[in-house]
Amino acid sequence: MTVQRLSGIEGAREAVGTTVIIDVFRAFTTAAFCVAAGAREVALVADHTHALALKANDPDLFLTGEIGGRPIPGFDTGNSPSRIVDLDLRGRRVLQRTSAGTQGVAAAAGATEIVLGSLVIASATVRYLRGRDAISLVAMGTAGGDDHAEDEICAAYLEQLLLGAAPAAPTISLAAAEVWPDWFPRRDAELALEVDRFRFALPVTREDGLLIARPVFV
């Protein structure tokens, strides 16, 4: 097995082989919480207007996402696992648009397979990836920025697990963040750092022009 580490939207474009798009704060943590709340799938879109148009035709769709971190008007909720954790989404189809994570999935045109990555599904993701020959780990960070810390930490952890090491679960201190905006409450970060909370991976398939993540329990 070969593992390469990449970063940001350019890294997503360069990724080949089985590609893990990592977004810990908060896109693919939120996606995992949607599945845990009962959603049957999460469709990933780059354009929020596309999501709104789909919901206009199917009001039962559940829209989650952000632009610049903030909730999108017309969406059911923002990109916030703490808003999802107590919801009942059984049988619902979720559409997600974010500024980094879903953009990375859309940009990974060279990948033979795409898998969503976050700490809450880290070990399950590694179990799902066993047997692959070439894996690209893409730490998305913030859109247009260089802040990749939590995603790079997740990528390093996944890399060690994939290569057969037994690393300690990563820890990320939140002490330095004194102000938490209402659209990114501290509880979101706390939930995102619960390593291996869930036992499913989130591989992505392309169907009818949409990129759709469904859980695989491993």
Tab-separated table of C-alpha atoms in Angstrom:
chain	number	residue	atom	x	y	z
A	1	MET	CA	0.000	0.000	0.000
A	2	THR	CA	1.186	3.493	-0.843
A	3	VAL	CA	-0.230	6.530	0.936
A	4	GLN	CA	0.237	10.129	-0.161
A	5	ARG	CA	-0.760	13.242	1.759
A	6	LEU	CA	-2.228	16.279	0.006
A	7	SER	CA	-3.900	19.508	1.099
A	8	GLY	CA	-6.688	21.809	0.022
A	9	ILE	CA	-8.611	22.063	-3.202
A	10	GLU	CA	-5.450	21.702	-5.304
A	11	GLY	CA	-4.636	18.530	-3.430
A	12	ALA	CA	-8.104	17.199	-4.221
A	13	ARG	CA	-7.527	17.918	-7.909
A	14	GLU	CA	-4.172	16.096	-7.814
A	15	ALA	CA	-5.454	13.073	-5.894
A	16	VAL	CA	-5.385	9.667	-7.561
A	17	GLY	CA	-6.390	6.184	-6.528
A	18	THR	CA	-8.704	5.782	-3.569
A	19	THR	CA	-9.044	9.295	-2.171
A	20	VAL	CA	-10.125	10.297	1.314
A	21	ILE	CA	-11.405	13.866	1.468
A	22	ILE	CA	-10.957	14.965	5.085
A	23	ASP	CA	-12.987	17.728	6.714
A	24	VAL	CA	-13.100	17.462	10.512
A	25	PHE	CA	-14.410	20.997	11.272
A	26	ARG	CA	-17.139	20.351	10.203
A	27	ALA	CA	-18.453	18.965	6.940
A	28	PHE	CA	-17.818	15.260	7.197
A	29	THR	CA	-18.398	15.189	10.924
A	30	THR	CA	-21.821	16.664	10.146
A	31	ALA	CA	-22.355	14.090	7.380
A	32	ALA	CA	-21.565	11.271	9.808
A	33	PHE	CA	-23.985	12.666	12.389
A	34	CYS	CA	-26.702	12.850	9.713
A	35	VAL	CA	-26.216	9.162	8.967
A	36	ALA	CA	-26.186	8.331	12.675
A	37	ALA	CA	-29.492	10.220	12.970
A	38	GLY	CA	-30.977	7.843	10.421
A	39	ALA	CA	-30.382	9.522	7.048
A	40	ARG	CA	-30.196	6.920	4.299
A	41	GLU	CA	-27.644	8.903	2.308
A	42	VAL	CA	-25.882	12.260	1.993
A	43	ALA	CA	-25.683	13.828	-1.461
A	44	LEU	CA	-22.759	16.225	-1.771
A	45	VAL	CA	-23.168	19.311	-3.942
A	46	ALA	CA	-20.816	22.176	-4.737
A	47	ASP	CA	-23.529	24.746	-5.480
A	48	HIS	CA	-26.134	25.721	-2.886
A	49	THR	CA	-28.558	26.834	-5.608
A	50	HIS	CA	-28.502	23.289	-6.950
A	51	ALA	CA	-29.497	22.002	-3.512
A	52	LEU	CA	-32.304	24.535	-3.209
A	53	ALA	CA	-33.617	23.631	-6.663
A	54	LEU	CA	-33.676	19.942	-5.748
A	55	LYS	CA	-35.545	20.725	-2.527
A	56	ALA	CA	-38.093	22.762	-4.453
A	57	ASN	CA	-38.952	19.561	-6.329
A	58	ASP	CA	-38.753	17.355	-3.240
A	59	PRO	CA	-39.616	19.210	0.002
A	60	ASP	CA	-38.712	16.148	2.093
A	61	LEU	CA	-35.019	16.633	1.336
A	62	PHE	CA	-32.979	17.793	4.344
A	63	LEU	CA	-30.439	20.503	3.477
A	64	THR	CA	-27.368	21.171	5.585
A	65	GLY	CA	-24.395	23.373	4.823
A	66	GLU	CA	-22.691	26.719	4.954
A	67	ILE	CA	-21.127	29.505	2.971
A	68	GLY	CA	-18.252	31.187	4.777
A	69	GLY	CA	-19.129	29.089	7.794
A	70	ARG	CA	-22.600	30.574	8.112
A	71	PRO	CA	-25.910	28.757	7.537
A	72	ILE	CA	-27.437	29.155	4.085
A	73	PRO	CA	-30.869	30.778	3.788
A	74	GLY	CA	-33.421	28.162	2.766
A	75	PHE	CA	-31.377	25.284	4.219
A	76	ASP	CA	-32.777	23.274	7.131
A	77	THR	CA	-29.679	23.764	9.253
A	78	GLY	CA	-26.093	24.903	9.067
A	79	ASN	CA	-22.964	22.785	8.968
A	80	SER	CA	-23.348	21.888	12.620
A	81	PRO	CA	-23.186	18.415	14.198
A	82	SER	CA	-24.555	19.795	17.469
A	83	ARG	CA	-27.765	20.736	15.620
A	84	ILE	CA	-27.976	17.261	14.077
A	85	VAL	CA	-27.223	15.063	17.071
A	86	ASP	CA	-30.750	15.158	18.533
A	87	LEU	CA	-32.659	15.040	15.241
A	88	ASP	CA	-34.563	12.109	13.784
A	89	LEU	CA	-33.608	11.829	10.113
A	90	ARG	CA	-34.741	8.239	9.642
A	91	GLY	CA	-35.165	7.492	5.957
A	92	ARG	CA	-34.419	11.068	4.909
A	93	ARG	CA	-32.163	12.061	2.055
A	94	VAL	CA	-29.663	14.753	3.040
A	95	LEU	CA	-28.073	17.269	0.672
A	96	GLN	CA	-24.894	18.940	1.899
A	97	ARG	CA	-23.013	21.949	0.569
A	98	THR	CA	-19.914	23.310	2.304
A	99	SER	CA	-17.083	25.649	1.426
A	100	ALA	CA	-14.285	23.076	1.727
A	101	GLY	CA	-15.352	19.445	2.127
A	102	THR	CA	-17.980	19.087	-0.586
A	103	GLN	CA	-15.875	21.240	-2.910
A	104	GLY	CA	-13.011	18.788	-2.432
A	105	VAL	CA	-15.219	15.834	-3.307
A	106	ALA	CA	-16.400	17.593	-6.452
A	107	ALA	CA	-12.799	18.482	-7.394
A	108	ALA	CA	-11.385	14.957	-6.995
A	109	ALA	CA	-11.983	14.024	-10.643
A	110	GLY	CA	-8.838	11.898	-10.837
A	111	ALA	CA	-9.797	9.612	-7.984
A	112	THR	CA	-10.882	6.059	-8.717
A	113	GLU	CA	-12.886	6.040	-5.486
A	114	ILE	CA	-13.792	8.744	-2.956
A	115	VAL	CA	-14.337	8.264	0.776
A	116	LEU	CA	-15.292	10.921	3.316
A	117	GLY	CA	-12.900	11.379	6.225
A	118	SER	CA	-13.268	12.685	9.773
A	119	LEU	CA	-12.167	11.643	13.245
A	120	VAL	CA	-15.584	10.345	14.289
A	121	ILE	CA	-15.313	7.575	11.657
A	122	ALA	CA	-11.515	7.221	11.523
A	123	SER	CA	-11.013	3.542	12.365
A	124	ALA	CA	-14.041	2.426	10.351
A	125	THR	CA	-12.645	4.323	7.374
A	126	VAL	CA	-9.299	2.536	7.715
A	127	ARG	CA	-11.014	-0.847	7.950
A	128	TYR	CA	-12.973	-0.028	4.790
A	129	LEU	CA	-9.748	0.923	2.974
A	130	ARG	CA	-7.877	-2.309	3.697
A	131	GLY	CA	-6.623	-3.954	0.521
A	132	ARG	CA	-6.369	-0.779	-1.555
A	133	ASP	CA	-3.049	-0.284	-3.347
A	134	ALA	CA	-2.866	3.511	-3.588
A	135	ILE	CA	-4.530	5.948	-1.207
A	136	SER	CA	-4.559	9.746	-1.278
A	137	LEU	CA	-5.385	11.570	1.960
A	138	VAL	CA	-6.537	15.141	1.314
A	139	ALA	CA	-6.714	17.529	4.285
A	140	MET	CA	-9.155	20.188	3.088
A	141	GLY	CA	-8.721	22.915	5.714
A	142	THR	CA	-10.578	26.186	5.251
A	143	ALA	CA	-11.700	27.281	1.814
A	144	GLY	CA	-9.078	29.494	0.242
A	145	GLY	CA	-6.922	29.426	3.358
A	146	ASP	CA	-3.988	27.552	4.854
A	147	ASP	CA	-5.623	26.461	8.121
A	148	HIS	CA	-5.494	22.695	7.835
A	149	ALA	CA	-4.467	21.785	11.398
A	150	GLU	CA	-7.275	19.458	12.459
A	151	ASP	CA	-7.528	17.912	8.990
A	152	GLU	CA	-3.767	17.356	8.803
A	153	ILE	CA	-3.875	15.738	12.251
A	154	CYS	CA	-6.658	13.443	11.059
A	155	ALA	CA	-4.712	12.649	7.863
A	156	ALA	CA	-1.585	11.773	9.859
A	157	TYR	CA	-3.626	9.519	12.139
A	158	LEU	CA	-5.266	7.727	9.220
A	159	GLU	CA	-1.886	7.315	7.514
A	160	GLN	CA	-0.352	5.667	10.565
A	161	LEU	CA	-3.296	3.305	10.952
A	162	LEU	CA	-3.211	2.397	7.256
A	163	LEU	CA	0.510	1.609	7.457
A	164	GLY	CA	-0.002	-0.713	10.398
A	165	ALA	CA	1.073	1.510	13.277
A	166	ALA	CA	-0.856	1.788	16.531
A	167	PRO	CA	-0.866	5.514	17.245
A	168	ALA	CA	-2.548	7.104	20.224
A	169	ALA	CA	-5.851	8.724	19.373
A	170	PRO	CA	-5.186	12.338	18.381
A	171	THR	CA	-6.021	15.156	20.730
A	172	ILE	CA	-6.653	18.742	19.696
A	173	SER	CA	-6.828	21.443	22.340
A	174	LEU	CA	-9.686	23.915	22.112
A	175	ALA	CA	-8.353	26.089	24.921
A	176	ALA	CA	-6.945	28.755	22.594
A	177	ALA	CA	-10.352	29.475	21.056
A	178	GLU	CA	-11.995	31.928	23.425
A	179	VAL	CA	-14.844	33.104	21.195
A	180	TRP	CA	-17.187	30.715	19.428
A	181	PRO	CA	-19.656	32.245	16.936
A	182	ASP	CA	-23.261	31.093	17.063
A	183	TRP	CA	-22.803	29.404	13.666
A	184	PHE	CA	-19.834	27.404	14.989
A	185	PRO	CA	-20.500	26.593	18.641
A	186	ARG	CA	-17.809	24.972	20.753
A	187	ARG	CA	-20.005	21.861	20.982
A	188	ASP	CA	-19.480	21.320	17.240
A	189	ALA	CA	-15.738	21.084	17.791
A	190	GLU	CA	-16.134	18.843	20.831
A	191	LEU	CA	-18.302	16.411	18.877
A	192	ALA	CA	-15.891	16.492	15.911
A	193	LEU	CA	-13.055	15.354	18.186
A	194	GLU	CA	-14.851	12.241	19.470
A	195	VAL	CA	-12.567	9.753	17.744
A	196	ASP	CA	-14.338	6.605	16.494
A	197	ARG	CA	-17.772	7.597	17.783
A	198	PHE	CA	-19.296	5.713	14.824
A	199	ARG	CA	-18.537	2.358	13.217
A	200	PHE	CA	-19.302	3.102	9.578
A	201	ALA	CA	-17.311	4.441	6.644
A	202	LEU	CA	-18.765	6.849	4.087
A	203	PRO	CA	-17.734	5.881	0.545
A	204	VAL	CA	-19.082	8.028	-2.288
A	205	THR	CA	-20.678	6.914	-5.540
A	206	ARG	CA	-21.802	8.959	-8.524
A	207	GLU	CA	-25.454	8.479	-9.421
A	208	ASP	CA	-27.600	10.554	-11.768
A	209	GLY	CA	-25.052	13.352	-11.705
A	210	LEU	CA	-24.872	13.481	-7.885
A	211	LEU	CA	-22.089	12.396	-5.546
A	212	ILE	CA	-23.737	10.304	-2.846
A	213	ALA	CA	-22.275	8.988	0.406
A	214	ARG	CA	-23.893	5.978	2.038
A	215	PRO	CA	-22.725	4.204	5.188
A	216	VAL	CA	-20.836	0.936	5.107
A	217	PHE	CA	-20.599	-0.654	8.552
A	218	VAL	CA	-17.206	-2.249	9.070
